[in-house]
mmCIF file of C-alpha atoms in Angstrom:
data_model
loop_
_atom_site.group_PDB
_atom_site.id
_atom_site.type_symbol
_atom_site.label_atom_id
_atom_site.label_comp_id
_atom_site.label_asym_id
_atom_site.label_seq_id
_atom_site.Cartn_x
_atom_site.Cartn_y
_atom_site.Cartn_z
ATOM 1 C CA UNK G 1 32.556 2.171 -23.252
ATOM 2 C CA UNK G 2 33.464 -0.669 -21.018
ATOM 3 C CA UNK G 3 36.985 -1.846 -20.609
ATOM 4 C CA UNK G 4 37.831 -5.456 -22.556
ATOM 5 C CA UNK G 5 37.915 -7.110 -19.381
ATOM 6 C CA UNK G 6 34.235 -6.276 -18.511
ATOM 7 C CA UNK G 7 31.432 -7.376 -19.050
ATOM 8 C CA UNK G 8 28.576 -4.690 -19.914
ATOM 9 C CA UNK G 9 26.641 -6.037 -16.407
ATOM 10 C CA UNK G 10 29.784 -5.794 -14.690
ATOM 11 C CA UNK G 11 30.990 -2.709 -16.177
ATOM 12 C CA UNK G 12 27.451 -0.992 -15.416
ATOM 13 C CA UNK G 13 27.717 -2.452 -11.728
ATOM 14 C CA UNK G 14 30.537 -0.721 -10.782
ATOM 15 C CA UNK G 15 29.440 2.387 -11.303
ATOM 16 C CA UNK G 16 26.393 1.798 -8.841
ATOM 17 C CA UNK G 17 26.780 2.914 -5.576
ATOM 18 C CA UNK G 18 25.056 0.166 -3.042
ATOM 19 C CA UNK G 19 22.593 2.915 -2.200
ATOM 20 C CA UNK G 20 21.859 2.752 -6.053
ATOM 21 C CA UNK G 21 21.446 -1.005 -6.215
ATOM 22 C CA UNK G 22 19.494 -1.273 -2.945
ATOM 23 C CA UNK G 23 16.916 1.646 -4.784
ATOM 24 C CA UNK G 24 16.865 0.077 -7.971
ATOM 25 C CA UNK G 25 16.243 -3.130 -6.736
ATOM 26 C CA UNK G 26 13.392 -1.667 -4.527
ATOM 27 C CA UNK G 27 11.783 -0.231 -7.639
ATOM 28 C CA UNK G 28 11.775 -3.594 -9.694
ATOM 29 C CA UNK G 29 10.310 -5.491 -6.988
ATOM 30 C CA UNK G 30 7.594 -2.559 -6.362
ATOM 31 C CA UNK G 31 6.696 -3.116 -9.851
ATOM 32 C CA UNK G 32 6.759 -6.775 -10.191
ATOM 33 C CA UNK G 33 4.030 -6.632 -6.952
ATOM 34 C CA UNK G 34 1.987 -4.102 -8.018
ATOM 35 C CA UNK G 35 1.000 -5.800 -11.402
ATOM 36 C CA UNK G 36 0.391 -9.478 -9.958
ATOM 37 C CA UNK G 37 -1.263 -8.417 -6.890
ATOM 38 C CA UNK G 38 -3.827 -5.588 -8.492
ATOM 39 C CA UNK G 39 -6.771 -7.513 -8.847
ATOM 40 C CA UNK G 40 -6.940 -8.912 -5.282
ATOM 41 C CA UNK G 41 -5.476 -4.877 -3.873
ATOM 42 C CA UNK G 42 -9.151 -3.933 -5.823
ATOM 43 C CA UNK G 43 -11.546 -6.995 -4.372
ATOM 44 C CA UNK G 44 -9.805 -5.721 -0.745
ATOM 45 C CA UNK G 45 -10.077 -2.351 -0.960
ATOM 46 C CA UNK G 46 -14.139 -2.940 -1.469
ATOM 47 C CA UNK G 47 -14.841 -5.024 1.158
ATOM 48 C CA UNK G 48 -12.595 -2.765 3.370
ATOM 49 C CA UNK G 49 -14.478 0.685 2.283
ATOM 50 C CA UNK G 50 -17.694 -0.076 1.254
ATOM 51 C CA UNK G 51 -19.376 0.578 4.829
ATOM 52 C CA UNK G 52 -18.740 4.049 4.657
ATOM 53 C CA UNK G 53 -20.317 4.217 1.927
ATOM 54 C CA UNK G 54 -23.789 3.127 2.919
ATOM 55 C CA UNK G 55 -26.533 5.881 3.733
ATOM 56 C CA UNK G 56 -26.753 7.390 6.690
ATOM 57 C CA UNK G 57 -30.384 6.827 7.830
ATOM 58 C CA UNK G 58 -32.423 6.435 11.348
ATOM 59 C CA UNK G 59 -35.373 5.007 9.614
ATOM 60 C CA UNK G 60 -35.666 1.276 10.113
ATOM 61 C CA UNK G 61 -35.277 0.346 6.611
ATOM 62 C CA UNK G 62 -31.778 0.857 6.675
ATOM 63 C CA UNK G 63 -30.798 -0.881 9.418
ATOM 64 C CA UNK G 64 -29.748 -4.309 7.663
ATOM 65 C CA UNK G 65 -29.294 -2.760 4.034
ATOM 66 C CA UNK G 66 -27.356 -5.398 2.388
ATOM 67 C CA UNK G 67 -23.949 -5.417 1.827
ATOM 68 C CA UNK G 68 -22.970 -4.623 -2.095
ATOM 69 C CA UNK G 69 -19.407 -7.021 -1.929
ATOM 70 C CA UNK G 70 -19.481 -10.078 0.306
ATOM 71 C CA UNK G 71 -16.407 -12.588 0.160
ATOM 72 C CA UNK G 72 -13.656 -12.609 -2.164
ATOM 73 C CA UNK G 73 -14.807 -14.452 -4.788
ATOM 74 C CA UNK G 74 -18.645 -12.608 -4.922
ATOM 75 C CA UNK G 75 -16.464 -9.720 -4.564
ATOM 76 C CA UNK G 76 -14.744 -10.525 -7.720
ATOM 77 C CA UNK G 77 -17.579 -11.878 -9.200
ATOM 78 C CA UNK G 78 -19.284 -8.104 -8.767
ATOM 79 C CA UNK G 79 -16.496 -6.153 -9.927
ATOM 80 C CA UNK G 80 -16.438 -8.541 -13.290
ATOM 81 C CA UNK G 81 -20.447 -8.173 -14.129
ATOM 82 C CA UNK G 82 -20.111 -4.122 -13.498
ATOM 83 C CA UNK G 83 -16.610 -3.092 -14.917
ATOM 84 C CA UNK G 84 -15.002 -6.326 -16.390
ATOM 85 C CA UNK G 85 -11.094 -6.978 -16.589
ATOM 86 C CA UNK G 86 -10.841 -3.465 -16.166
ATOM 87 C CA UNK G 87 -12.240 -2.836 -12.957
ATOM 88 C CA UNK G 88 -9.812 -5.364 -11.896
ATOM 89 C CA UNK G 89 -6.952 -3.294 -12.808
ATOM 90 C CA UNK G 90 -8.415 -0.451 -11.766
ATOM 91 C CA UNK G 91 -6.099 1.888 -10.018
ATOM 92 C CA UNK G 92 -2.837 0.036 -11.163
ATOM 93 C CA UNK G 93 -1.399 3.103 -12.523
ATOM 94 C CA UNK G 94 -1.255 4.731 -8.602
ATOM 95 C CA UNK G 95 -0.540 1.293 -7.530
ATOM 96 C CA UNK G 96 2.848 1.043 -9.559
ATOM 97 C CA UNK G 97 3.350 4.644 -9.101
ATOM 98 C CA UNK G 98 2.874 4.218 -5.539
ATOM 99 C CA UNK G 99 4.654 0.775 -4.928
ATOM 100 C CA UNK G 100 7.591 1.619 -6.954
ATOM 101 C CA UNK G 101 8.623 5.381 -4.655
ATOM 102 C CA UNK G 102 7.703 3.199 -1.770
ATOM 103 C CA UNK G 103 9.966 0.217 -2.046
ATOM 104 C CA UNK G 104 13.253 2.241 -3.377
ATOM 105 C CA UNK G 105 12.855 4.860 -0.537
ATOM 106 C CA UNK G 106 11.668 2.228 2.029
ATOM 107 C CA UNK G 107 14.845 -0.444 0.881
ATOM 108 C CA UNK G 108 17.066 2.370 0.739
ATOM 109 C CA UNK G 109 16.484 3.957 4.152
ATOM 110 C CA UNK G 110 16.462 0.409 5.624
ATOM 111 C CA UNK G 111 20.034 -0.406 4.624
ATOM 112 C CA UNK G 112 21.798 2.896 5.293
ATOM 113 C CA UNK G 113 20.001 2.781 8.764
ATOM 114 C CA UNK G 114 20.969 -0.513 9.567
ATOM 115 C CA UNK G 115 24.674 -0.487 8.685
ATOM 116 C CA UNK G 116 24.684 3.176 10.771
ATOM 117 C CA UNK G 117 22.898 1.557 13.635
ATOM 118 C CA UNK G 118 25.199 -1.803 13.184
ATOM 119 C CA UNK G 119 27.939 0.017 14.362
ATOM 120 C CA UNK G 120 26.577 1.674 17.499
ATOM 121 C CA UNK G 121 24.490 -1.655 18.862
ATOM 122 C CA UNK G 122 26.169 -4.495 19.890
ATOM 123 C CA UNK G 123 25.926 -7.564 17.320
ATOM 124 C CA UNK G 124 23.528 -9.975 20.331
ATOM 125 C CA UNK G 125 21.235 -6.914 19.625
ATOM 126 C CA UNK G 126 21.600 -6.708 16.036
ATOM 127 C CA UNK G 127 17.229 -7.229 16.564
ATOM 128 C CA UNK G 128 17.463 -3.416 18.138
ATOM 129 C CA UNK G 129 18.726 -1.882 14.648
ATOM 130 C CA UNK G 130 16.284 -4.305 12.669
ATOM 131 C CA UNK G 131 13.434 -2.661 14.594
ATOM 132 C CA UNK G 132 15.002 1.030 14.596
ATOM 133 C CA UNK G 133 15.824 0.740 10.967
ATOM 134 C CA UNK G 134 12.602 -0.917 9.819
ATOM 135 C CA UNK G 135 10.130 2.121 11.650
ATOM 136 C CA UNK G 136 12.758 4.782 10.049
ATOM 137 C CA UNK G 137 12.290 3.716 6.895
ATOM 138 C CA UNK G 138 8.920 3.603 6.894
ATOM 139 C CA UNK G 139 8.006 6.679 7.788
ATOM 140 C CA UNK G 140 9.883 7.773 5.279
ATOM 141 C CA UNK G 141 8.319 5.830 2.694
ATOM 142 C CA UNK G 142 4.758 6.847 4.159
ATOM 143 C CA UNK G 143 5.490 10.562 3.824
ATOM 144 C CA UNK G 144 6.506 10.477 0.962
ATOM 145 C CA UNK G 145 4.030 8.491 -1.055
ATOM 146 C CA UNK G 146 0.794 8.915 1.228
ATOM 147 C CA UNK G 147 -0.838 11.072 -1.767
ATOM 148 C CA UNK G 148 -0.094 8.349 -4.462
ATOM 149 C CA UNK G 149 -2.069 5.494 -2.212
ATOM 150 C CA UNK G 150 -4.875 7.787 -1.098
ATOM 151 C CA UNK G 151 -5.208 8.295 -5.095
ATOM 152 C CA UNK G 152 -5.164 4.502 -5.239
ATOM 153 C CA UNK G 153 -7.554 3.642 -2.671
ATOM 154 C CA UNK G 154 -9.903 6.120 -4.133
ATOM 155 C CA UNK G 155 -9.279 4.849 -8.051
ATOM 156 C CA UNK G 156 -9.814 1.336 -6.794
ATOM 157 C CA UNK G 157 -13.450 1.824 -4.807
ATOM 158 C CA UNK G 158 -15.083 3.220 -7.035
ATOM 159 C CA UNK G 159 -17.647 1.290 -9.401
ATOM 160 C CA UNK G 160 -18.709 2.275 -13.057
ATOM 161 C CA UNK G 161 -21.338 5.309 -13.055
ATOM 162 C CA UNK G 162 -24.195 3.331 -13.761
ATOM 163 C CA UNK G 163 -24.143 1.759 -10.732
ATOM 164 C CA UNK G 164 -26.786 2.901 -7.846
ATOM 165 C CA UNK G 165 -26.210 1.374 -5.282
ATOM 166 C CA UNK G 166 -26.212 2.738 -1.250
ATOM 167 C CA UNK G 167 -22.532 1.562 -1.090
ATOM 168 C CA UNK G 168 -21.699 3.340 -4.053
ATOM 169 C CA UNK G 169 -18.823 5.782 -3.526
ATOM 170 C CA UNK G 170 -19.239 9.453 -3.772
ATOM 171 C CA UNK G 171 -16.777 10.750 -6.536
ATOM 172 C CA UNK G 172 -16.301 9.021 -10.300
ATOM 173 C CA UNK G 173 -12.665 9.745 -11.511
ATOM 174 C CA UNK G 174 -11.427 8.513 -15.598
ATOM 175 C CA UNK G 175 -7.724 8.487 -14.454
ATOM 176 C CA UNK G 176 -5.025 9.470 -11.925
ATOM 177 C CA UNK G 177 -4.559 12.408 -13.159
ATOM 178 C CA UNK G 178 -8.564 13.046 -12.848
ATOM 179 C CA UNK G 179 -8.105 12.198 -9.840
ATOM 180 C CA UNK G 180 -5.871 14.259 -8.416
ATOM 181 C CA UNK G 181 -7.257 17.175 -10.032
ATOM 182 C CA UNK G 182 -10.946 17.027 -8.732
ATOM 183 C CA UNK G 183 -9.882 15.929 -4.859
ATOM 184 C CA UNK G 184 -7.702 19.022 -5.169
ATOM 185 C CA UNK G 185 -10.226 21.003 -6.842
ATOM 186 C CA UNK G 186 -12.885 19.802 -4.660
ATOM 187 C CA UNK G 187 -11.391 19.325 -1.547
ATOM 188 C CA UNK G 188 -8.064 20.760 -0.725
ATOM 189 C CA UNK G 189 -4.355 19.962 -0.390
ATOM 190 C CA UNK G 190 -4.733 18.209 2.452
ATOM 191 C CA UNK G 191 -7.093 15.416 0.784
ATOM 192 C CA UNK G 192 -3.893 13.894 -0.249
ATOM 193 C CA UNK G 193 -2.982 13.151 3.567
ATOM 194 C CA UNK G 194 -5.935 11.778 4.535
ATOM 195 C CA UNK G 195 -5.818 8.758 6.644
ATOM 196 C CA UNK G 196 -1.976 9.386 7.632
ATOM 197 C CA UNK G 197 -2.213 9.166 11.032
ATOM 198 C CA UNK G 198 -3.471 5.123 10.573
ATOM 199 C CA UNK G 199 -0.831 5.184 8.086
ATOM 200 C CA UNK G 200 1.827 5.974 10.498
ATOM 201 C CA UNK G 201 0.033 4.110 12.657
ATOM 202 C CA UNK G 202 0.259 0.987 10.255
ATOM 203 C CA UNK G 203 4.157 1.324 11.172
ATOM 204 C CA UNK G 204 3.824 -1.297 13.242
ATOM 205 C CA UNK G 205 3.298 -3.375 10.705
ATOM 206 C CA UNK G 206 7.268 -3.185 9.407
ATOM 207 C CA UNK G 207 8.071 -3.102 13.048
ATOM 208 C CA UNK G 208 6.968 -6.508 13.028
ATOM 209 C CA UNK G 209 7.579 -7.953 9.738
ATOM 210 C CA UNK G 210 11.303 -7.226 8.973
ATOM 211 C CA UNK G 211 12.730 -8.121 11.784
ATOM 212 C CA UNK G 212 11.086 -11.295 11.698
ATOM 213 C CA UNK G 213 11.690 -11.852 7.809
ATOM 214 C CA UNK G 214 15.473 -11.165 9.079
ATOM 215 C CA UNK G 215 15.304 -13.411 11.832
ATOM 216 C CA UNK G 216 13.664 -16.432 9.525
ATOM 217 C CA UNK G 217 16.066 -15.668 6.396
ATOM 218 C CA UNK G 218 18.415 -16.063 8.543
ATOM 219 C CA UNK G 219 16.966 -19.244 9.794
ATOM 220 C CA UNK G 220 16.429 -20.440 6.070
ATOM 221 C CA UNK G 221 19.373 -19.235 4.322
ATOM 222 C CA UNK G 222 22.012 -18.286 6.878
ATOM 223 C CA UNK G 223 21.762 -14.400 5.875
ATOM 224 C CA UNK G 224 20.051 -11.476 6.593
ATOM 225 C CA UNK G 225 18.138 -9.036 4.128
ATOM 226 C CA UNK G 226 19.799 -8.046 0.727
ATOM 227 C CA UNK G 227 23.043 -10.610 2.024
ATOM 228 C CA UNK G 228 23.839 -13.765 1.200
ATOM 229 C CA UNK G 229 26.632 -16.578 2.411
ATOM 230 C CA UNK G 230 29.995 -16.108 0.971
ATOM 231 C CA UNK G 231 30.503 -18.385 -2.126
ATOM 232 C CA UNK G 232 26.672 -19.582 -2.194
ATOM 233 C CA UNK G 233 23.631 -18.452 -4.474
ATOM 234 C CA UNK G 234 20.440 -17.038 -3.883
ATOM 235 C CA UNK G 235 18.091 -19.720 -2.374
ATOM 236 C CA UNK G 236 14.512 -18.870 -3.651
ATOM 237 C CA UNK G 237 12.822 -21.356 -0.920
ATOM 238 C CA UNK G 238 14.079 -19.765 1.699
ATOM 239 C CA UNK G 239 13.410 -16.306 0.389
ATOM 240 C CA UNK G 240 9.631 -17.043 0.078
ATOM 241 C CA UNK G 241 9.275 -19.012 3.041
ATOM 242 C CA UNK G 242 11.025 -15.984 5.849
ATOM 243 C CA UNK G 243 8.872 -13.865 3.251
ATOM 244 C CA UNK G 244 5.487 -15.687 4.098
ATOM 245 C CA UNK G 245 5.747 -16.017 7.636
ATOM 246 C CA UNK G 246 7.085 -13.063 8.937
ATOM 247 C CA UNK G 247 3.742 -11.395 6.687
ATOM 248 C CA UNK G 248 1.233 -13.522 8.331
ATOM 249 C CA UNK G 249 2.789 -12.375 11.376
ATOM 250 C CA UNK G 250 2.598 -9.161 10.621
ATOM 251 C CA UNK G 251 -1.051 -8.822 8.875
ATOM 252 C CA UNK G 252 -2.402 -10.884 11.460
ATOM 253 C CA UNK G 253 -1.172 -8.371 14.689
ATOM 254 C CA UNK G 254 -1.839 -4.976 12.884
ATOM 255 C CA UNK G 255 -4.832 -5.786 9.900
ATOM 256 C CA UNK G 256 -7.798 -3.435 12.104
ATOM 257 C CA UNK G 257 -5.359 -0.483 10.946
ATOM 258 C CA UNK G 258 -5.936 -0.822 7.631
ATOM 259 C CA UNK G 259 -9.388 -0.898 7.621
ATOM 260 C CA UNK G 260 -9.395 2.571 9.270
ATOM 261 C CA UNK G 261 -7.262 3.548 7.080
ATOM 262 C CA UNK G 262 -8.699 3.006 4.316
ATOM 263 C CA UNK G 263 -11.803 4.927 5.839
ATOM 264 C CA UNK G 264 -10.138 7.952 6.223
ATOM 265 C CA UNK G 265 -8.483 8.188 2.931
ATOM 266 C CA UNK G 266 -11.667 7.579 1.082
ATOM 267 C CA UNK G 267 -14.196 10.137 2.709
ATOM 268 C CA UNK G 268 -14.374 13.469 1.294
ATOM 269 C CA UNK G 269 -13.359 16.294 2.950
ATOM 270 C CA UNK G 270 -15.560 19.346 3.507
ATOM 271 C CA UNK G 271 -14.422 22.439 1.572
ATOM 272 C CA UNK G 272 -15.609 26.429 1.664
ATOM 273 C CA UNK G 273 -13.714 27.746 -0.989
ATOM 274 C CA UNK G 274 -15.813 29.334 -3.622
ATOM 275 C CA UNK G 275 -14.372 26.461 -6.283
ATOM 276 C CA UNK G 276 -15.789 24.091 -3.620
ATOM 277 C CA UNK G 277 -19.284 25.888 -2.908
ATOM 278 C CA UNK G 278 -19.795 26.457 -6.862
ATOM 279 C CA UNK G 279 -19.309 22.197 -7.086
ATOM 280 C CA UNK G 280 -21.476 21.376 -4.467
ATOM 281 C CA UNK G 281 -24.470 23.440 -5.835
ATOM 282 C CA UNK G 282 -24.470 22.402 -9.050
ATOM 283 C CA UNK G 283 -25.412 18.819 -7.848
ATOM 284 C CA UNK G 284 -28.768 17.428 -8.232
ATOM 285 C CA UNK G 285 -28.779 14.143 -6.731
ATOM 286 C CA UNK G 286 -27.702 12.899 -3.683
ATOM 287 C CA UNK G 287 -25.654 10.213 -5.389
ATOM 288 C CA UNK G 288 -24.370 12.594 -7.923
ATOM 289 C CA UNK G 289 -20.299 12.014 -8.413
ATOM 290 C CA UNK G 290 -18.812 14.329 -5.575
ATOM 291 C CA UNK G 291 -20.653 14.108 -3.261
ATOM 292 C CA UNK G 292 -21.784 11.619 -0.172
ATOM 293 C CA UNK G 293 -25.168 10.152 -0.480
ATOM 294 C CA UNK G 294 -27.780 10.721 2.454
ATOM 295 C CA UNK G 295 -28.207 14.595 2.548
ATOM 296 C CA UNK G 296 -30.883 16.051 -0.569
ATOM 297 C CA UNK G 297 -29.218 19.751 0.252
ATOM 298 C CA UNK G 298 -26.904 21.367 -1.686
ATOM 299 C CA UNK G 299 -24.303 20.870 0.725
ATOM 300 C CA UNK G 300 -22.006 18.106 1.535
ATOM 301 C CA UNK G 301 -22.943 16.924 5.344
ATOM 302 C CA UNK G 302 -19.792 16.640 8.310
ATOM 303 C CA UNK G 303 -17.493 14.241 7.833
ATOM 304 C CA UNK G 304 -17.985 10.831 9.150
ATOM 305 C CA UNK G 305 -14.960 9.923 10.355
ATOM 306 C CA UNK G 306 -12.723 12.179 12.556
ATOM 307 C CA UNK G 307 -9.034 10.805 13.256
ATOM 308 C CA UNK G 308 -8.171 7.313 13.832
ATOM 309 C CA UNK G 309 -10.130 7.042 17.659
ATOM 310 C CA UNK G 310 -13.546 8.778 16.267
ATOM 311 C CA UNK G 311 -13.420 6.394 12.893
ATOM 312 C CA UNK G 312 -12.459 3.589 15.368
ATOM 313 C CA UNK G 313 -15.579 4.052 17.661
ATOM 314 C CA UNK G 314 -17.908 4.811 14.779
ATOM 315 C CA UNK G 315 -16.948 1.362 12.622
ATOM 316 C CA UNK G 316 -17.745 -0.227 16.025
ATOM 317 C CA UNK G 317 -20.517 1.424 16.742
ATOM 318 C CA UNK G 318 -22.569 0.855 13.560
ATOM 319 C CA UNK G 319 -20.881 -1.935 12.089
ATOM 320 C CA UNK G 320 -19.600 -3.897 14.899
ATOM 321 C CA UNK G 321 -15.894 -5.241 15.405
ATOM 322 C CA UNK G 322 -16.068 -7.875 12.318
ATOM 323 C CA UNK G 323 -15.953 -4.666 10.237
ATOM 324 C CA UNK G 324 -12.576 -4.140 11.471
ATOM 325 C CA UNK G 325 -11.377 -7.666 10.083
ATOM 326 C CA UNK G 326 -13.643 -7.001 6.598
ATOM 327 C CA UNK G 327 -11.537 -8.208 3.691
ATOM 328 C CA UNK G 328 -8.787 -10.035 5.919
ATOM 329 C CA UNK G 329 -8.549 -13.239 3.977
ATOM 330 C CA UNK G 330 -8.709 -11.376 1.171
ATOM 331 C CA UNK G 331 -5.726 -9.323 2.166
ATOM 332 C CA UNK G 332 -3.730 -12.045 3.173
ATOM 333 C CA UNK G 333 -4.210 -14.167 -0.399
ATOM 334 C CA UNK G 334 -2.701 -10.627 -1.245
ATOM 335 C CA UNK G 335 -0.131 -9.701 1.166
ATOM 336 C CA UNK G 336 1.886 -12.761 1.527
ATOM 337 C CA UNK G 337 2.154 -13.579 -2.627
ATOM 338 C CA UNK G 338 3.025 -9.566 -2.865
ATOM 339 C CA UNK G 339 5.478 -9.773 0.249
ATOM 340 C CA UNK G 340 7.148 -12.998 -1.245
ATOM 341 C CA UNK G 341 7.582 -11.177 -5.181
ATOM 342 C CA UNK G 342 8.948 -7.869 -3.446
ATOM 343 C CA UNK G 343 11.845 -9.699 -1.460
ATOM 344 C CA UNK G 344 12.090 -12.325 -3.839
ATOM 345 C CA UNK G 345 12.779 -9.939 -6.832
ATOM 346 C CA UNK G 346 14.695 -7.097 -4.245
ATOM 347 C CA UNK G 347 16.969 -10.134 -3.072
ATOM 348 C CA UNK G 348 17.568 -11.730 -6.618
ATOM 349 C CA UNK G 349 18.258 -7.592 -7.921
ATOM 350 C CA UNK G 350 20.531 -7.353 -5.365
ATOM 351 C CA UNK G 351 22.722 -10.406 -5.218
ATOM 352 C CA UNK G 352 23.257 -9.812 -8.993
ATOM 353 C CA UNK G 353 24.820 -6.358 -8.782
ATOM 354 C CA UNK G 354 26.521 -7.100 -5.991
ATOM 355 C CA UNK G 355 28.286 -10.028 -7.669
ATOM 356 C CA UNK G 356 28.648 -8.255 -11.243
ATOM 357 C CA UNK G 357 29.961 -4.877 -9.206
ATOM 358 C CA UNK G 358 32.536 -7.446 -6.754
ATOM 359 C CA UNK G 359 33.365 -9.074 -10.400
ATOM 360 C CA UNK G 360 34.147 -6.122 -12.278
ATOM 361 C CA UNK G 361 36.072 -4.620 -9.511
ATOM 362 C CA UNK G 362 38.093 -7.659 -8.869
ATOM 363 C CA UNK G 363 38.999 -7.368 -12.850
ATOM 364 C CA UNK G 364 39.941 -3.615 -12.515
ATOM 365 C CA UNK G 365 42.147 -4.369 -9.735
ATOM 366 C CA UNK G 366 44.580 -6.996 -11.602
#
């Protein structure tokens, strides 16, 4: 029970280490992003991965098939004939799963890196630790939660089962858990890390964006990150506008990544195991769930894409470099609202257990 004195905020807060406050305020603004932003995570990750989907023919006909999602809003438009609200949502269990581990390990090893690396860089390069701490903790984060988003990706491609279409993807899961089973099943552990390389890659997309969105909150608000002016209150305007920017920024310099990405993590993987080889023959069709489309054998053809230069050159080669931009204004109408609710809600989290936990201890001390 909490002393008189406290409050049960307070009281709670001072038991929180600021590693704990930093991690739980990482995990409510994960969530908070992960359910506004689903629907427009789904209508991107189509228009990013629906090219390797197509057939893979030399015969004329192909050449020009038409594209099954064009534009956000016939994007959107698609996804609501064939699955309704709930292809919308599709794939926000992963994405909350995935957002949620990301954020707490990703604000956690950001703070702890930068007050270590405060105190070895001088303060006129306090941009240095910004940098240093930002690619730290994002490799952690990436590591870590790679699985979850290739899951995600995956979940969120996919179109119901009646659909027929070239661009149609070649697996059909009913949940995460589905999910995970069959693409281990199926294809091996190391189905989970597809696409990491891009992923690690894609670190240079916090390289850019958070020591930017330091450098304009400070502009804005006269603090960094997670701080705030002595005596003063959160200012919300100034939160979402060093939010926006520095994510424009950043989506703008480092968007082709994604889009390879996104390729890697949702191709299937050929297997030899006997569980794989007893899969593969019991399929009929060539757009049977499991399997790519284009080869009538029993067995699934090479992989398309190999690492992030082969996938790279291939996207170029048969799609040209527009494909590499496929789904940008989509992702932005995504990125910046979900950038400005994860640091809106991780600042807000923050300055209220730091002020409850200063409170309560000031109240313990007299």
């Amino acid at each position: 029970m909490p002393p008189e004195s406290l409050t049960y905020p307070e009281y709670l807060s001072t038991l929180c280490s600021n590693d704990f406050i930093h991690a739980f305020a990482g995990a409510c603004s994960g969530l908070a992003s992960g359910i506004v932003t689903c629907p427009l995570d789904v209508i991107k990750t189509k228009l990013q991965a629906q090219g390797g989907f197509r057939v893979r023919r030399i015969d004329p006909i192909s050449i020009g098939q038409p594209l099954q999602y064009r534009g956000m809003v016939g994007t959107a438009r698609t996804i609501w004939q064939e699955d309704g609200l709930r292809g919308m949502y599709r794939g926000l269990g992963p994405i909350t799963m995935g957002y949620i581990p990301t954020w707490v390990v990703y604000f956690t090893v950001y703070n702890r890196s930068k007050e270590y690396l405060s105190q070895k860089i001088e303060p006129e390069r306090e941009w240095v630790s910004h940098l240093v701490s930002s690619i730290t903790a994002g490799a952690c984060s990436t590591l870590c939660t790679n699985p979850i988003w290739v899951i995600k990706t995956r979940l969120m491609s996919q179109v119901s089962s009646s659909n027929l279409h070239d661009a149609r993807p070649p697996w059909q899961y009913s949940s995460t858990l589905d999910a995970a089973r069959k693409m281990y099943r199926n294809e091996g552990i190391l189905s989970f890390y597809a696409g990491l390389a891009p992923a690690l890659l894609g670190l240079t997309h916090v390289a850019v964006q958070f020591p930017l969105y330091e450098r304009f909150k400070r502009y804005f608000t006269g603090a960094g990150l997670g701080k705030r002016k002595e005596g003063e209150k959160l200012q919300p305007l100034g939160v979402i506008a060093a939010s926006c920017l520095s994510k424009i920024c950043a989506s703008s310099a480092t968007y082709p990544h994604e889009v390879i990405r996104t390729r890697l993590q949702t191709q299937q993987r050929i297997v030899i195991s006997p569980e794989g080889m007893t899969f593969r023959s019991t399929l009929k069709q060539p757009l049977d769930s499991g399997r790519p489309p284009g080869n009538s054998s029993g067995c699934i053809s090479g992989t398309r894409y190999r690492g992030v230069i082969n996938t790279f050159k291939t996207i170029l080669r048969e799609e040209g470099w527009r494909a590499f931009y496929a789904g940008m204004g989509t992702n932005m109408i995504r990125a910046v609202p979900s950038s400005a609710t994860t640091l809106l809600v991780y600042e807000a989290i923050v300055e209220f257990l730091t002020k409850e936990k200063e409170e309560g201890e000031r109240k313990l001390m007299l």
